[in-house]
Coordinates of C-alpha atoms in Angstrom, one line a residue:
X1 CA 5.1 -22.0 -25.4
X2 CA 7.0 -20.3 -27.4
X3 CA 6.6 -19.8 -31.0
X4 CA 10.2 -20.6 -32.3
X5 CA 13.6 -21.5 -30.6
X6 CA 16.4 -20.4 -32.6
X7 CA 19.7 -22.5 -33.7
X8 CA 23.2 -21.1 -32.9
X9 CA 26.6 -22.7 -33.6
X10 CA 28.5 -24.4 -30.6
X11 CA 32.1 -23.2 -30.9
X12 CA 35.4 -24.6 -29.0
X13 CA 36.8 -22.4 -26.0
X14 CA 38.9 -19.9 -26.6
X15 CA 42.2 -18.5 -25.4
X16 CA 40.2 -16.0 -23.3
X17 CA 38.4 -19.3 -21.2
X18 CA 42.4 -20.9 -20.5
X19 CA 44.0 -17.2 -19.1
X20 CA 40.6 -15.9 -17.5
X21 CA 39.5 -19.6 -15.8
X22 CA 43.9 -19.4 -14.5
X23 CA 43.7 -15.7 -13.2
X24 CA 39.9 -16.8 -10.9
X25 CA 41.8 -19.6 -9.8
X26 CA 44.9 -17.8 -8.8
X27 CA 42.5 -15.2 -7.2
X28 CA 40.8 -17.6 -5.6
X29 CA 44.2 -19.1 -3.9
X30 CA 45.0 -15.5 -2.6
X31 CA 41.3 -15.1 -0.9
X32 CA 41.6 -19.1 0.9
X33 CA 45.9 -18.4 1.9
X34 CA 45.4 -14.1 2.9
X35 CA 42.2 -13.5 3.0
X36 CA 42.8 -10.4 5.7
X37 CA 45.3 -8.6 2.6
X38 CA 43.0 -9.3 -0.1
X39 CA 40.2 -7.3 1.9
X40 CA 42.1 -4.8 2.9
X41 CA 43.9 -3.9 -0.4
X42 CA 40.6 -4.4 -1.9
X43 CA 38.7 -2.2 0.8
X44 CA 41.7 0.2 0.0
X45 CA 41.2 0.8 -3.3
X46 CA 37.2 0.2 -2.9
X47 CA 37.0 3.3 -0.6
X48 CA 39.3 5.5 -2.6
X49 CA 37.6 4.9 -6.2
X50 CA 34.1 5.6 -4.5
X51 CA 35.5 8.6 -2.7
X52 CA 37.3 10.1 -5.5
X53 CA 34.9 8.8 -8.5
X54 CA 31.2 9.2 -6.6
X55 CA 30.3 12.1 -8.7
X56 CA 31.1 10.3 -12.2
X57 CA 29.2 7.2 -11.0
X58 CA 26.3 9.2 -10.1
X59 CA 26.5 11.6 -13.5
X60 CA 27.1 8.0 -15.6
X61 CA 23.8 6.1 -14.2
X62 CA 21.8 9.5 -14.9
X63 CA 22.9 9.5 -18.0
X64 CA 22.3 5.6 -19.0
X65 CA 18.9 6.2 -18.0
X66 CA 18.3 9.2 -20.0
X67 CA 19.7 7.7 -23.1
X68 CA 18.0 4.0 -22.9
X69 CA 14.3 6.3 -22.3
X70 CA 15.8 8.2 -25.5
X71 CA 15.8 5.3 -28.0
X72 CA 12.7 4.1 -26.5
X73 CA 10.7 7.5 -27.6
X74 CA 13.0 8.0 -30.6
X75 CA 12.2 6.6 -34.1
X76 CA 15.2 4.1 -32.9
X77 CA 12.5 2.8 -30.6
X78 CA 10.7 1.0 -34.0
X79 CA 14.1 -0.9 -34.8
X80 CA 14.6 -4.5 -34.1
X81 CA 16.6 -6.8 -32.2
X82 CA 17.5 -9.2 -35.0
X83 CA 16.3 -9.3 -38.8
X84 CA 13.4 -7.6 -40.2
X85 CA 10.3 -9.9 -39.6
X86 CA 12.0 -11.8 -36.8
X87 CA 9.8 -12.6 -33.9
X88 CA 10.3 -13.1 -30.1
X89 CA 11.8 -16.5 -28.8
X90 CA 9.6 -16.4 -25.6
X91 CA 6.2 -15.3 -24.0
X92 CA 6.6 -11.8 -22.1
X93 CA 5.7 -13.8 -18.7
X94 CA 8.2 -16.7 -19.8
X95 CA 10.9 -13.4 -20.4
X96 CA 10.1 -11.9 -17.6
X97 CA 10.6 -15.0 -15.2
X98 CA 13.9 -15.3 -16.8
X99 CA 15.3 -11.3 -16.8
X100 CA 15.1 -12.0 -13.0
X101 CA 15.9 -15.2 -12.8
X102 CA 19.4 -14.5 -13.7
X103 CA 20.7 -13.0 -10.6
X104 CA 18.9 -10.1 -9.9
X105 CA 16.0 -11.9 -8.5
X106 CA 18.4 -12.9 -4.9
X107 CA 18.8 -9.5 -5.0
X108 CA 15.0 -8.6 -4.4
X109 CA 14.9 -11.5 -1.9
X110 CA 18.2 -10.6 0.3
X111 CA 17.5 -7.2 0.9
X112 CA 13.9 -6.4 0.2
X113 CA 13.4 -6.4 4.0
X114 CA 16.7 -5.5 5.0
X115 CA 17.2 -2.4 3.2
X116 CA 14.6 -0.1 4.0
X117 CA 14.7 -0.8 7.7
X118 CA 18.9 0.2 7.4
X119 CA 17.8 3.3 5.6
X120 CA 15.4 3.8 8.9
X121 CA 17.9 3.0 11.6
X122 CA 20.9 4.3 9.8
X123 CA 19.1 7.3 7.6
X124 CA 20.1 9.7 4.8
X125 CA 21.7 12.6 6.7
X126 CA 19.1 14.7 5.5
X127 CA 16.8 12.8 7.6
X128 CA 18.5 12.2 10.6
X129 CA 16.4 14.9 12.6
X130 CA 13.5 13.7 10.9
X131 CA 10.3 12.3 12.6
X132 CA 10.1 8.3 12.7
X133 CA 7.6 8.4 9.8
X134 CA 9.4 10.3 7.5
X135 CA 12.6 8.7 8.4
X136 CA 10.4 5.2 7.3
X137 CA 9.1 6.8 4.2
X138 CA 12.9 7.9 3.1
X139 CA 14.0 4.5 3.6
X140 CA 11.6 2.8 1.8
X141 CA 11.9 6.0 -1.0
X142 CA 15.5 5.2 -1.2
X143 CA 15.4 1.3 -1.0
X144 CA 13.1 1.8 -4.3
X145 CA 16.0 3.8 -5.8
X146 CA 18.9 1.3 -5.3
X147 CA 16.4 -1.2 -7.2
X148 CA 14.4 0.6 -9.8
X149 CA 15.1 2.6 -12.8
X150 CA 19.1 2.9 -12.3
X151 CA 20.2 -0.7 -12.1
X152 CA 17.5 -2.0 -14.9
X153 CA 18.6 1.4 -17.4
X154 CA 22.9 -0.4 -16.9
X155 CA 21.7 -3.8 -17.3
X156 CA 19.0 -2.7 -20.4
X157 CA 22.2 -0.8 -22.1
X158 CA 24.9 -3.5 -21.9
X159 CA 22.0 -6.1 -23.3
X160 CA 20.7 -3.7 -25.8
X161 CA 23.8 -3.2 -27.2
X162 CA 25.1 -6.6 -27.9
X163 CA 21.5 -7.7 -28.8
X164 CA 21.5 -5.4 -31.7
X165 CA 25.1 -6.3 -32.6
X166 CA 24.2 -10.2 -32.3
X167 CA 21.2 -10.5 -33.4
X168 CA 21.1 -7.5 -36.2
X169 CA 24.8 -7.4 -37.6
X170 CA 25.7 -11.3 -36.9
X171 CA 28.5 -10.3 -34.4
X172 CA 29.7 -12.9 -31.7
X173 CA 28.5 -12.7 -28.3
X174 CA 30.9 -10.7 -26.9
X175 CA 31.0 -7.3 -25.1
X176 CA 34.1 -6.1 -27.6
X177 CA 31.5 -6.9 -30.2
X178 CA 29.9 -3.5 -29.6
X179 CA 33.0 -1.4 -30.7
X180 CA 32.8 -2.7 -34.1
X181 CA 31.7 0.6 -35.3
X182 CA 35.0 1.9 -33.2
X183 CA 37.6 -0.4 -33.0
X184 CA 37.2 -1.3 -37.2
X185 CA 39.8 -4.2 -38.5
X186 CA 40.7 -4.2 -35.0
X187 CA 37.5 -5.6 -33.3
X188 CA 39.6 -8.9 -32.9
X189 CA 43.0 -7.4 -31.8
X190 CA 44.7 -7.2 -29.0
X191 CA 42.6 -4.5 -27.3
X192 CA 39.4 -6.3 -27.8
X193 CA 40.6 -9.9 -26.2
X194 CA 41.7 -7.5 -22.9
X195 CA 38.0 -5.8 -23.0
X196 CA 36.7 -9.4 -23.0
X197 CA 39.0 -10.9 -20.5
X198 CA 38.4 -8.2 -17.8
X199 CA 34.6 -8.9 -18.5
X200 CA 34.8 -12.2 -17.9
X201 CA 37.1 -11.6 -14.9
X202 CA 34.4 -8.9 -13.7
X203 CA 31.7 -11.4 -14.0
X204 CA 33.2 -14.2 -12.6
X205 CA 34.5 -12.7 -9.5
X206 CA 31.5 -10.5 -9.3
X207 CA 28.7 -13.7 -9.4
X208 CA 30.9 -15.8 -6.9
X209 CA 30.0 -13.1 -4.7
X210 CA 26.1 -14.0 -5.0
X211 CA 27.0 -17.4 -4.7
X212 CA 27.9 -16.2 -1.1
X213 CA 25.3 -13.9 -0.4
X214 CA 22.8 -17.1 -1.7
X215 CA 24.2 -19.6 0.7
X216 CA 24.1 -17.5 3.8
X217 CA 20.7 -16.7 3.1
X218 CA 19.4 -20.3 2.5
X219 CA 21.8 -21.1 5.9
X220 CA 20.2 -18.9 8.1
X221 CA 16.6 -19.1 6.4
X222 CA 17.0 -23.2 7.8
X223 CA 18.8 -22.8 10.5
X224 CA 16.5 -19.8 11.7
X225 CA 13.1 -22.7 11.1
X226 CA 15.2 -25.8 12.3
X227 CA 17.7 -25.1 15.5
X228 CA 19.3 -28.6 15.0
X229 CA 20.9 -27.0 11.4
X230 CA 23.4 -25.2 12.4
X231 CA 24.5 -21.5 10.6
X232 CA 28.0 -22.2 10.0
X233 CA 30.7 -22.3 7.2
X234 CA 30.2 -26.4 6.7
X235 CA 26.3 -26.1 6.1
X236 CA 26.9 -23.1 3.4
X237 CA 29.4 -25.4 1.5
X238 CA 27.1 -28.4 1.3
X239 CA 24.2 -26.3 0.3
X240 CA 26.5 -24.9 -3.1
X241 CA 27.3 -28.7 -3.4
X242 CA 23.6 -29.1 -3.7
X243 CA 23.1 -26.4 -5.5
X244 CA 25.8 -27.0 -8.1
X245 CA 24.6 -30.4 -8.8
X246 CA 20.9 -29.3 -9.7
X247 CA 22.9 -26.4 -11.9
X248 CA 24.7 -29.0 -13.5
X249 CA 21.4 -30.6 -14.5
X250 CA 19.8 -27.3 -15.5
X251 CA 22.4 -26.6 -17.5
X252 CA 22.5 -29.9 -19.7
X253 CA 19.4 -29.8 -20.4
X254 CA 19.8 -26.2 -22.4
X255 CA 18.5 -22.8 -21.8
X256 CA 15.0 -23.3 -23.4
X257 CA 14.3 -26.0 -20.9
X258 CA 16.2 -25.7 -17.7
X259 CA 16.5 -22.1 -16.9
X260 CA 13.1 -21.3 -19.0
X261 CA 10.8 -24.3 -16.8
X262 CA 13.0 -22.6 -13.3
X263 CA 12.4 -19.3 -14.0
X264 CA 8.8 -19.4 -14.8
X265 CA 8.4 -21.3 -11.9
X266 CA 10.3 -19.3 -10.0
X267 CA 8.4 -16.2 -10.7
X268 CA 4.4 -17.9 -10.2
X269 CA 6.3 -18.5 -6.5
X270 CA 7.6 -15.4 -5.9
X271 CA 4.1 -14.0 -7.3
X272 CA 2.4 -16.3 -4.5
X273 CA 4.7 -15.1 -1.5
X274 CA 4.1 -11.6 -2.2
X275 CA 0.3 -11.8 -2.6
X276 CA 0.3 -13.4 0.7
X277 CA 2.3 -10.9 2.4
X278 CA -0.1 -8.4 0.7
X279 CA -3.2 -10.4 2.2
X280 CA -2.0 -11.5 5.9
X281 CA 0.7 -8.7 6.6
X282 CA -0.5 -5.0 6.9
X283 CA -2.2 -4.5 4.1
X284 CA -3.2 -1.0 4.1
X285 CA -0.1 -0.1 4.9
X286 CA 1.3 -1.8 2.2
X287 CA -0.8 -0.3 0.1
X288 CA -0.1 3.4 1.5
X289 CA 3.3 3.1 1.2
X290 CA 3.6 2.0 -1.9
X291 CA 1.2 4.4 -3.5
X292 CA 3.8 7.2 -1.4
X293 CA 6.8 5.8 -2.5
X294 CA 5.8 5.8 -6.2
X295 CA 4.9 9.4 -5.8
X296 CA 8.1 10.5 -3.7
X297 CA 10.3 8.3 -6.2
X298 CA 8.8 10.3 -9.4
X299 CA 9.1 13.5 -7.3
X300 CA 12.6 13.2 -6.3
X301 CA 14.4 10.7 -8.3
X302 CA 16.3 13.8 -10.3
X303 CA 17.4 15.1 -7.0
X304 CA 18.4 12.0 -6.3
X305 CA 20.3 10.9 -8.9
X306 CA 22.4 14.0 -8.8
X307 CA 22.6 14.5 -4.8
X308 CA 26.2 14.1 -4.0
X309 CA 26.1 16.2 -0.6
X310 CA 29.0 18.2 -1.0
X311 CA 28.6 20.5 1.8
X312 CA 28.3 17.8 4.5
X313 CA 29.7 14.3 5.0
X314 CA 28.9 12.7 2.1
X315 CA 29.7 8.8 3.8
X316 CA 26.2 7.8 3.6
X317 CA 26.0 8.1 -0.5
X318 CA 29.2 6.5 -0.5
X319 CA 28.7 3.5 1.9
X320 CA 25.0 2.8 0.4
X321 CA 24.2 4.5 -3.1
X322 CA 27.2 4.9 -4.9
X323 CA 28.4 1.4 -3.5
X324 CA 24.9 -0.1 -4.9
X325 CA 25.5 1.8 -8.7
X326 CA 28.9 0.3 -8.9
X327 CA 27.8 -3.1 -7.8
X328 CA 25.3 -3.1 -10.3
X329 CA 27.5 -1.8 -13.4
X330 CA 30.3 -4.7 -11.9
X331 CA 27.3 -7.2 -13.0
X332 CA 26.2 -5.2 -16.3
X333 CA 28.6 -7.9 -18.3
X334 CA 26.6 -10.9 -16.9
X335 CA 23.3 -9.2 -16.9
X336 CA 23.6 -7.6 -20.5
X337 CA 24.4 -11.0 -22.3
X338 CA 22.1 -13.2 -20.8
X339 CA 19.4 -10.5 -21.6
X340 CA 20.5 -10.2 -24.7
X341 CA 20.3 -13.6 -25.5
X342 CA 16.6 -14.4 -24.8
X343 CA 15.6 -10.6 -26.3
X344 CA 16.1 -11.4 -29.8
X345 CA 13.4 -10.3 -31.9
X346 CA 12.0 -7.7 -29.6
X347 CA 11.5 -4.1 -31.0
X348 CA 13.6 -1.9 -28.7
X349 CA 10.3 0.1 -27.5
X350 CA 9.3 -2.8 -26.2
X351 CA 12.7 -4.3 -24.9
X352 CA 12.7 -1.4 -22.6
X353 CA 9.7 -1.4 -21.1
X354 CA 10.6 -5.1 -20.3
X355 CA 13.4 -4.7 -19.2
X356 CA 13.5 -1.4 -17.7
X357 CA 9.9 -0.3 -16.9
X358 CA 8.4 -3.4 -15.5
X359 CA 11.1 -4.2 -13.7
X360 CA 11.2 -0.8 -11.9
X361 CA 7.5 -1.1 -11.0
X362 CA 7.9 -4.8 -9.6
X363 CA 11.1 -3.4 -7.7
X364 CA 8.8 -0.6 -6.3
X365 CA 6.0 -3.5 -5.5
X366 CA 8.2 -6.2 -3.6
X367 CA 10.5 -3.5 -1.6
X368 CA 6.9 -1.8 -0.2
X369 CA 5.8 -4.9 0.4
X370 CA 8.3 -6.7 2.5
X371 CA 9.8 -3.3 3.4
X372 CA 7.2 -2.0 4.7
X373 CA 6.1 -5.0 6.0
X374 CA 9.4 -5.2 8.3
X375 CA 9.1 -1.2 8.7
X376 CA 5.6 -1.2 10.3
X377 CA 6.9 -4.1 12.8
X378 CA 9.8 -2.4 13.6
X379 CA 8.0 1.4 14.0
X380 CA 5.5 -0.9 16.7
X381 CA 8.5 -1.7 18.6
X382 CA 9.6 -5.3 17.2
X383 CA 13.7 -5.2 18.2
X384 CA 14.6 -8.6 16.7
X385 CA 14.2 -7.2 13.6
X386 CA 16.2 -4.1 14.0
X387 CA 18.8 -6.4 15.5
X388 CA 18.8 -8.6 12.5
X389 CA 18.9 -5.6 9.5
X390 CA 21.7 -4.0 11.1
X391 CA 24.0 -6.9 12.1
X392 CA 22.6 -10.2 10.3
X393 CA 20.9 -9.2 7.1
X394 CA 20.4 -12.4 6.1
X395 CA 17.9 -13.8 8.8
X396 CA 16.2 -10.4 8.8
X397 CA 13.3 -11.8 5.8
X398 CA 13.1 -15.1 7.8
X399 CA 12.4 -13.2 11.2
X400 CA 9.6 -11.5 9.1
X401 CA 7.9 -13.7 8.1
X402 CA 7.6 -15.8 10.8
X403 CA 5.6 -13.0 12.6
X404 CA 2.6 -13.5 10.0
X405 CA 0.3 -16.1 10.4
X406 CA 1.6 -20.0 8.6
X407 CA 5.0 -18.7 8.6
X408 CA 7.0 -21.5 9.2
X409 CA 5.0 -22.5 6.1
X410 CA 5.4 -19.2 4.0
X411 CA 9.7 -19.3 5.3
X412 CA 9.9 -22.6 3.8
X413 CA 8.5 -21.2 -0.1
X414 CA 10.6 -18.1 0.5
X415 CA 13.6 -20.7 0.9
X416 CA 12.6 -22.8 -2.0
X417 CA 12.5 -19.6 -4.0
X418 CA 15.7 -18.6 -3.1
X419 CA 16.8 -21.9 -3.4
X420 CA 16.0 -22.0 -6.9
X421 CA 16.9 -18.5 -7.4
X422 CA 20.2 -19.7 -7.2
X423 CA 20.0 -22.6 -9.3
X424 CA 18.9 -20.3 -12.4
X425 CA 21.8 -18.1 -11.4
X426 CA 24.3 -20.4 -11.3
X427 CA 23.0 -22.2 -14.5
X428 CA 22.9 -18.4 -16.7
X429 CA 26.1 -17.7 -15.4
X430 CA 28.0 -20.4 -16.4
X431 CA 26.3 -20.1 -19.6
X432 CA 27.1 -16.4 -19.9
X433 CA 30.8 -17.1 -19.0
X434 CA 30.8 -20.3 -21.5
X435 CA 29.4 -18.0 -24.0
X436 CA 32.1 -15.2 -23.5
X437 CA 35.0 -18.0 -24.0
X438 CA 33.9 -19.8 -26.5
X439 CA 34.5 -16.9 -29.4
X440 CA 30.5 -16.1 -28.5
X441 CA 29.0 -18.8 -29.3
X442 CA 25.7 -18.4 -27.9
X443 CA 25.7 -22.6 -27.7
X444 CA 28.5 -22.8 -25.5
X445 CA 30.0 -26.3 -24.8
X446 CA 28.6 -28.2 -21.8
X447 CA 31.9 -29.1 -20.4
X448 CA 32.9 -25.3 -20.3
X449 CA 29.7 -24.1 -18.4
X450 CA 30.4 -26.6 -16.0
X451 CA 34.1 -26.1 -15.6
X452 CA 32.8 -22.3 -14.8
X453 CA 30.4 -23.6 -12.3
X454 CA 32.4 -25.3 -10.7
X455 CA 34.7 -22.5 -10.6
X456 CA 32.2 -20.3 -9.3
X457 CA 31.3 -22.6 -6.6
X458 CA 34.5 -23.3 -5.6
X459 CA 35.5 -19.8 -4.9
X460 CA 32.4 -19.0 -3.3
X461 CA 32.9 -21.8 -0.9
X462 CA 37.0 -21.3 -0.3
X463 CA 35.9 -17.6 0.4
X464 CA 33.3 -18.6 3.0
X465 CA 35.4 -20.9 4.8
X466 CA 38.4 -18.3 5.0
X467 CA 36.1 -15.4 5.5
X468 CA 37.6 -13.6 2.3
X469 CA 33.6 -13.2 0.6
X470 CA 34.0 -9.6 1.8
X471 CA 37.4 -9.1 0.5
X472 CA 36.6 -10.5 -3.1
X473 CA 32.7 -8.6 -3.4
X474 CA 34.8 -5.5 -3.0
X475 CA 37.7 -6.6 -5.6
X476 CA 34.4 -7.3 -8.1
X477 CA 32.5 -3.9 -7.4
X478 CA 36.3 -2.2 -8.6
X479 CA 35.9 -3.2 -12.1
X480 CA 33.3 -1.1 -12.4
X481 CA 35.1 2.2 -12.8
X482 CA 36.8 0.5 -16.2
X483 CA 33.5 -0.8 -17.0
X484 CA 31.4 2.1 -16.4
X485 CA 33.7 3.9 -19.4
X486 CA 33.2 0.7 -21.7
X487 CA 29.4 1.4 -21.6
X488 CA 29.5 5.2 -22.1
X489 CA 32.3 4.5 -25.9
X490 CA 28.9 1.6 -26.2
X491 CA 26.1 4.5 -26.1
X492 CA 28.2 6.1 -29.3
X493 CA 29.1 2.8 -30.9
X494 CA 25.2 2.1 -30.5
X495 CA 24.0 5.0 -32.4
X496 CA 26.9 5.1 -34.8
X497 CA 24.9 1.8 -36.0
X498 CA 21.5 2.5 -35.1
X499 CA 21.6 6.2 -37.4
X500 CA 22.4 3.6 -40.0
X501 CA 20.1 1.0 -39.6
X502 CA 17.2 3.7 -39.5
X503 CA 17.7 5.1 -42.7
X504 CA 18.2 1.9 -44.4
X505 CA 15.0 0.5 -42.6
X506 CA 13.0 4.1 -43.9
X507 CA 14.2 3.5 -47.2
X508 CA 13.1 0.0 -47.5
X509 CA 9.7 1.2 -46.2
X510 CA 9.6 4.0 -49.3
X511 CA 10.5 1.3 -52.0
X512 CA 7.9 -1.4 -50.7
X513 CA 5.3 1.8 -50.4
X514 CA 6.3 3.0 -54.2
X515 CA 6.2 -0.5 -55.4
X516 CA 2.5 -0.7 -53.9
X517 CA 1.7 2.0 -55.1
X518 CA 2.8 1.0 -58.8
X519 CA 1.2 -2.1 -58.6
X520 CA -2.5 -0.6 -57.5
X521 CA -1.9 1.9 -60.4
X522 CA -1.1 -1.3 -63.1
X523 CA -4.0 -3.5 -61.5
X524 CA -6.5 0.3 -62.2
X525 CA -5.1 -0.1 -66.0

């Protein structure tokens, strides 16, 4: 339970909800009518941006995660995310459940088993001459790297930010609300209502794309156990229409019980599946590999962070790594205010090592588990599963599991976590794009989370059916060039106010010290 839920004003949508919901929509018509242009203008500009921009995408993730390890080891590390005195809203376990509950968690799932067995087949050219078990061991190394430290440090400095402008200076919840410190009697101009139209544009675009990725996964997980479900276009859409009627229930009945009661849920199951893969599957190996991969990730992760191959082809970085760091910044929006919004009254030491630390090691955990799980059945010569990772990723976790003993059993939890996995997606992002236009309110309307829900679920569907899911994940992952500069002017704006907060926060501590001390010396008289 937790100790204390805290009240926030419900405001009425803003401008920003009429033009951003009217641009998705119009976006949306352009993906169902020419899907085959939108992908290829997107693909266009996709591959010219990560061509042209690798290096700064690289240099910009290094960079977040130096600065976010920074304020955790700084004195900045002591301040805290809301008022003096304030205390945490939820238990670490209930927090936890929810930090991955709100999208990242499909992530894990989708291509835990997928990615380290493409990073064997298809490996890093430095590897390509490599023995099979080194070529396994880079995969798995790399897999880690995709999920770990970089993605959490983006997510940990969007929500950092506007936690410490929400919660400590009373600003709305809004990602312009970081620039205060920059933009001055401006922070509600012009400029700021286009930063927070293209986040909401970036978000919206960019979680329909998970919508997608959800419903193929939970059509070819069934259709994979039951031959009579087909994996086709019609089953997807009436799985979102499931799905977006449970969300719609979720989301009535508020964050503190819908997505709170899911996502602990949610993460005692996913606990469950992976100590069962640990026990049945190959344990040892398992256990070898994930003890190596922490190693060769600590060992290497500087090189790789800044390996941009420029004396060979450097396609690889761009089709897998680069591609991964700009899908992650294209979700930091989403990510950074639902973070933010359960994180209030953490210290930042310890935000960090929730929400960057933990998650890292997890990451490391579930990728060597199923990873290696799928790798040491593909190094023995299973080709079903080499067929599936490199032309139907989502099957590939199914295929897995069915090879260890009870697992029609253990496929049918690993669809009911997905399952709800999506629910607690869907039901944060409509509350994270309710929250962005509705002025910030952090107690958004129910009628505008749902009109966003349905939104998202609408375009994810239209873009299955007219095969334009590729087109728009690709038009989503763009926005974060634009954004990736937003969160570098935030590390400045951050400290700007932090530098401030600090020495008001030292001084307080010397005047309740002196007064102390005064008041032992009168009680000695």
């Amino acid at each position: 339970m937790s100790k204390k839920h805290y009240e926030f004003e419900t405001k009425k949508p803003s401008i920003i909800f009429y033009i951003s919901a009217s641009l998705v929509a119009i976006f949306v018509l352009w993906g169902a009518i020419a899907p085959e242009t939108l992908e290829s203008y997107s693909e266009a500009t996709l591959g010219a941006i990560l061509h042209h921009f690798g290096w700064f995408y690289m240099l910009s993730t290094a960079f977040f995660i130096t600065f976010v390890l920074f304020l955790a080891v700084s004195p900045f590390g002591k301040l805290r995310l809301g008022k003096p005195g304030e205390k945490p809203e939820y238990t670490f376990y209930t927090w936890l459940g929810m930090l991955f509950s709100a999208g990242v968690g499909v992530g894990f799932v989708f291509w835990g088993v997928a990615e380290p067995g493409l990073y064997y087949l298809d490996p890093h050219p430095n590897y390509v001459d490599a023995a099979e078990e080194v070529k396994a061991a880079a995969g798995l190394r790399y897999a880690v790297f995709h999920w770990a430290l970089h993605p959490w440090a983006i997510f940990s400095l969007v929500a950092l930010t506007l936690a410490y402008v929400q919660f400590r200076k009373n600003k709305p919840a809004l990602i312009s609300s970081a620039f205060q410190p920059l933009l001055g009697k401006n922070q509600y101009g012009l400029f700021a209502r286009g930063i927070d139209t293209f986040a909401v544009l970036a978000t919206s675009t960019g979680v329909a794309t998970t919508f997608g990725l959800s419903a193929l996964q939970i059509t070819g997980g069934l259709s994979h156990l039951f031959e009579s479900i087909p994996n086709n276009a019609v089953t997807q859409f009436i799985i979102i229409s499931i799905v977006t009627c449970l969300f719609i229930f979720s989301a009535a009945t508020g964050i503190n019980k819908g997505i709170r009661i899911l996502s602990t849920i949610n993460l005692t199951i996913a606990s469950i599946l992976l100590l069962f893969v640990i026990i049945v599957g190959p344990s040892l190996f398992i256990a070898e590999s994930a003890v190596t991969t922490i190693g060769s990730y600590v060992t290497n992760v500087v090189h790789m962070s800044l390996d941009l191959q420029p004396f060979i082809d450097g396609g690889w970085l761009g089709e897998y790594t680069i591609f991964f760091w700009a899908w992650h910044i294209s979700w930091a929006p989403f990510m950074g205010i639902f973070i933010a919004r359960i994180s209030r009254g953490r210290m930042i030491r310890e935000f960090v090592a929730g929400v960057l630390i933990v998650p890292s090691l997890i990451a490391t955990l579930w990728f060597s588990t199923f990873g290696g799980t799928a790798l040491d059945m593909i190094l023995a010569g299973n080709e079903e599963i080499s067929d599936l990772v490199l032309n139907n990723v989502e099957v590939a976790l199914f295929a897995t599991l069915g090879e260890l003993p009870l697992g029609f059993f253990i496929n049918l939890l690993a669809i009911t976590l997905i399952l709800i996995f999506f629910i607690t997606s869907a039901d944060s992002a409509s509350y994270v794009l309710g929250a962005m236009t509705s002025d910030g309110s952090l107690e958004p309307k129910l009628f505008v989370k749902i009109v966003w829900g349905f939104l998202i679920a609408g375009t994810a569907s239209v873009l299955l059916i007219s095969d334009g899911l590729d087109g728009l994940q690709s038009a989503s992952i763009i926005a974060a060039l634009p954004f990736a500069l937003i969160m570098i002017a935030m590390v400045f704006s951050l400290l700007m106010l932090m530098k401030k907060d600090l020495k008001e926060d030292k001084k307080m501590r010397e005047e309740k010290l002196i007064q102390k001390v005064k008041e032992e010396v009168e009680e000695k008289d």
